[in-house]
Amino acid sequence: QKEVEQNSGPLSVPEGAIASLNCTYSDRVSQSFFWYRQYSGKSPELIMSIYSNGDKEDGRFTAQLNKASQYVSLLIRDSQPSDSATYLCAVNAGNNRKLIWGLGTSLGVNP
Amino acid sequence: GAVVSQHPSRVICKSGTSVKIECRSLDFQATTMFWYRQFPKQSLMLMATSNEGSKATYEQGVEKDKFLINHASLTLSTLTVTSAHPEDSSFYICSAPGHSSVDYTFGSGTRLTVV
């Protein structure tokens, strides 16, 4: 069974620090990888997508993908209290566009 | 950008009644819609995939007679929770994949409470 695993946390970092979130996946043929942020009671919103090995940066966010080790991570620089949310890792392993979701990591940024 | 309008955002219903949730794609055609359910502090669990003009595909363990999905047009997909029970109380979310492989548009979610 295809799985996506995340540390559920909670992860707590002080304001201005770097938050590091990790995700591993089981299916080697996985093609696309996503980080979503979800606030309580809201739908997920896309932070980053990545499909090539290496780093992808967008503002304060950097996604890192290592297909050989089957992990994808998200770094949040200069963390802000507004970054406090649950971060969901999702993986698309096939052509049917279905996403497989991790349980999410709860992040708290303390002022 | 693409928008999926989901209604209602919140609904409270009595046990045994049915509730319909609508997801409408605005400014684009959604041939496919994914329907998720999310319990508190849990991740999104895919319930079914609806395809315009054909029967929905349900994930293992999801009762197709209880969760009726209709995708009658390219802009509207509906999920009806029939004979709702308190254990059906959850957050229901729809999502339409876009043209690119990394493009997904989510509805805003429906909080269902069955009393």
XYZ file of C-alpha atoms in Angstrom:
226
model
C 0.000 0.000 0.000
C 1.280 3.398 -0.954
C 2.093 5.509 2.081
C 3.193 8.998 2.909
C 4.590 9.564 6.377
C 5.155 12.721 8.339
C 6.076 13.477 11.911
C 2.795 14.680 13.404
C 4.545 17.087 15.755
C 3.697 19.483 17.154
C 6.779 21.298 16.002
C 7.417 24.531 17.819
C 9.876 27.174 16.656
C 10.503 30.755 17.739
C 9.625 33.600 15.424
C 12.401 34.234 12.917
C 13.795 30.714 13.107
C 13.903 28.081 10.387
C 11.198 25.402 10.513
C 12.076 22.083 8.925
C 9.343 19.662 7.914
C 9.975 16.187 6.569
C 8.034 13.620 4.595
C 8.837 10.152 3.314
C 6.944 8.132 0.743
C 6.862 4.471 -0.092
C 6.158 4.333 -3.814
C 9.309 4.710 -5.881
C 7.402 5.612 -9.017
C 5.988 8.746 -7.390
C 6.215 11.659 -9.763
C 4.983 14.867 -8.165
C 5.252 16.078 -4.611
C 3.329 18.771 -2.833
C 3.385 20.746 0.366
C 0.082 22.200 1.486
C -0.703 24.403 4.427
C -3.997 23.966 6.218
C -5.414 26.287 8.822
C -7.984 24.903 11.211
C -11.383 24.617 9.545
C -10.055 25.568 6.124
C -9.133 23.728 2.956
C -5.501 23.029 2.129
C -3.643 25.685 0.188
C -0.640 24.907 -1.975
C 2.736 26.070 -0.727
C 5.071 24.311 -3.130
C 5.124 21.559 -5.711
C 8.297 19.791 -6.812
C 9.050 16.939 -9.196
C 12.806 17.097 -9.812
C 15.567 16.124 -7.434
C 17.137 19.022 -5.630
C 15.911 22.264 -4.166
C 13.140 24.581 -5.234
C 12.841 27.976 -3.608
C 9.892 30.332 -3.461
C 10.261 33.266 -1.128
C 10.733 32.014 2.410
C 9.954 28.443 1.410
C 12.343 25.823 0.038
C 11.277 22.344 -0.960
C 13.904 19.629 -1.211
C 13.369 16.356 -3.039
C 15.561 13.270 -2.875
C 14.037 10.468 -4.919
C 16.803 7.992 -4.095
C 16.024 8.314 -0.399
C 12.322 8.834 -1.018
C 11.922 11.940 1.016
C 10.777 15.463 0.476
C 11.226 18.299 2.931
C 10.045 21.856 3.391
C 12.106 24.589 4.983
C 10.434 27.766 6.156
C 12.879 30.591 6.772
C 12.168 33.552 9.023
C 9.136 31.779 10.467
C 6.198 34.001 11.348
C 3.314 33.406 13.756
C 1.046 33.359 10.699
C 2.917 30.237 9.537
C 1.360 28.355 12.459
C -0.734 25.690 10.752
C -0.732 22.049 9.767
C 1.533 21.214 6.854
C 0.425 18.352 4.666
C 2.694 16.421 2.344
C 1.016 14.876 -0.697
C 2.339 12.640 -3.443
C 1.037 11.824 -6.900
C 2.231 8.393 -7.917
C 0.303 7.727 -11.070
C -1.485 9.027 -14.095
C -4.875 9.150 -12.413
C -3.992 12.418 -10.616
C -4.900 10.961 -7.219
C -2.948 12.384 -4.326
C -1.796 10.336 -1.369
C -1.644 12.428 1.783
C 0.436 12.336 4.909
C -1.169 12.953 8.299
C 0.347 16.407 8.495
C 2.758 18.154 10.838
C 1.425 20.756 13.196
C 3.709 23.804 13.321
C 3.540 26.500 15.952
C 5.608 29.663 15.618
C 5.986 31.478 18.913
C 6.256 35.294 18.927
C -7.004 31.535 -11.191
C -9.323 28.572 -11.169
C -11.956 28.508 -8.445
C -14.119 25.722 -7.119
C -17.122 27.030 -5.223
C -18.295 24.635 -2.527
C -21.613 24.949 -0.700
C -22.756 24.886 1.968
C -19.800 25.785 4.132
C -21.545 24.515 7.234
C -24.570 22.340 7.735
C -26.223 20.789 10.749
C -28.719 18.061 10.101
C -30.725 15.572 12.071
C -29.744 11.939 12.151
C -31.452 10.018 9.360
C -31.767 12.905 6.953
C -29.787 13.516 3.761
C -27.456 16.360 2.956
C -26.248 17.492 -0.454
C -22.907 19.219 -0.951
C -22.207 21.020 -4.207
C -18.926 21.838 -5.864
C -19.051 24.088 -8.854
C -16.081 24.961 -11.033
C -16.004 28.590 -12.043
C -14.356 29.674 -15.293
C -13.111 26.181 -16.091
C -14.447 22.758 -16.862
C -13.859 20.065 -14.274
C -14.126 16.662 -15.893
C -12.924 15.066 -12.667
C -13.633 15.870 -9.032
C -12.041 14.274 -6.017
C -14.129 14.070 -2.842
C -12.349 13.916 0.499
C -13.386 13.524 4.096
C -11.277 14.809 6.953
C -11.835 13.987 10.598
C -10.322 16.194 13.326
C -6.534 15.991 13.450
C -6.542 13.509 10.597
C -5.413 13.840 7.030
C -7.551 14.012 3.925
C -9.027 10.662 3.043
C -10.120 10.219 -0.549
C -13.666 8.938 -0.684
C -14.354 8.861 -4.380
C -13.541 10.282 -7.763
C -16.345 11.626 -9.890
C -16.093 11.896 -13.646
C -18.459 13.900 -15.799
C -20.926 11.665 -17.568
C -19.904 8.411 -15.921
C -20.187 6.609 -12.617
C -18.034 7.663 -9.730
C -15.187 5.487 -8.563
C -15.271 4.812 -4.841
C -12.313 4.025 -2.627
C -12.236 0.809 -0.682
C -14.503 0.883 2.347
C -16.655 3.798 1.168
C -20.329 2.916 0.786
C -21.489 4.080 -2.608
C -25.152 3.821 -1.613
C -24.589 6.085 1.349
C -22.407 8.663 -0.365
C -24.092 9.416 -3.657
C -21.967 11.281 -6.140
C -23.271 12.923 -9.261
C -21.210 14.703 -11.893
C -23.849 15.578 -14.452
C -22.100 18.534 -16.033
C -18.593 19.826 -16.596
C -19.050 22.444 -13.912
C -20.981 20.712 -11.157
C -20.286 17.709 -8.956
C -22.410 16.849 -5.932
C -22.026 14.579 -2.939
C -25.142 13.505 -1.067
C -24.751 11.956 2.345
C -27.835 9.794 2.748
C -29.336 8.743 6.064
C -26.679 10.678 7.902
C -25.511 9.541 11.311
C -23.376 11.312 13.923
C -20.319 9.339 12.779
C -20.662 11.021 9.365
C -19.902 14.359 11.001
C -16.745 15.524 9.318
C -15.152 18.095 7.029
C -15.852 17.300 3.380
C -13.637 18.803 0.682
C -13.778 18.610 -3.095
C -10.831 19.112 -5.417
C -10.589 19.407 -9.185
C -7.338 18.620 -10.982
C -6.308 21.204 -13.538
C -4.558 20.879 -16.866
C -1.033 20.641 -15.530
C 0.072 17.675 -13.450
C 0.683 19.870 -10.426
C -2.520 21.858 -10.570
C -5.353 21.125 -8.126
C -8.127 23.484 -7.087
C -9.829 22.861 -3.771
C -13.266 23.850 -2.624
C -13.488 25.675 0.670
C -14.891 22.660 2.472
C -18.164 21.756 4.157
C -18.392 21.176 7.882
C -21.156 18.609 8.402
C -22.530 18.041 11.874
C -25.141 15.341 12.354
C -27.113 15.584 15.586
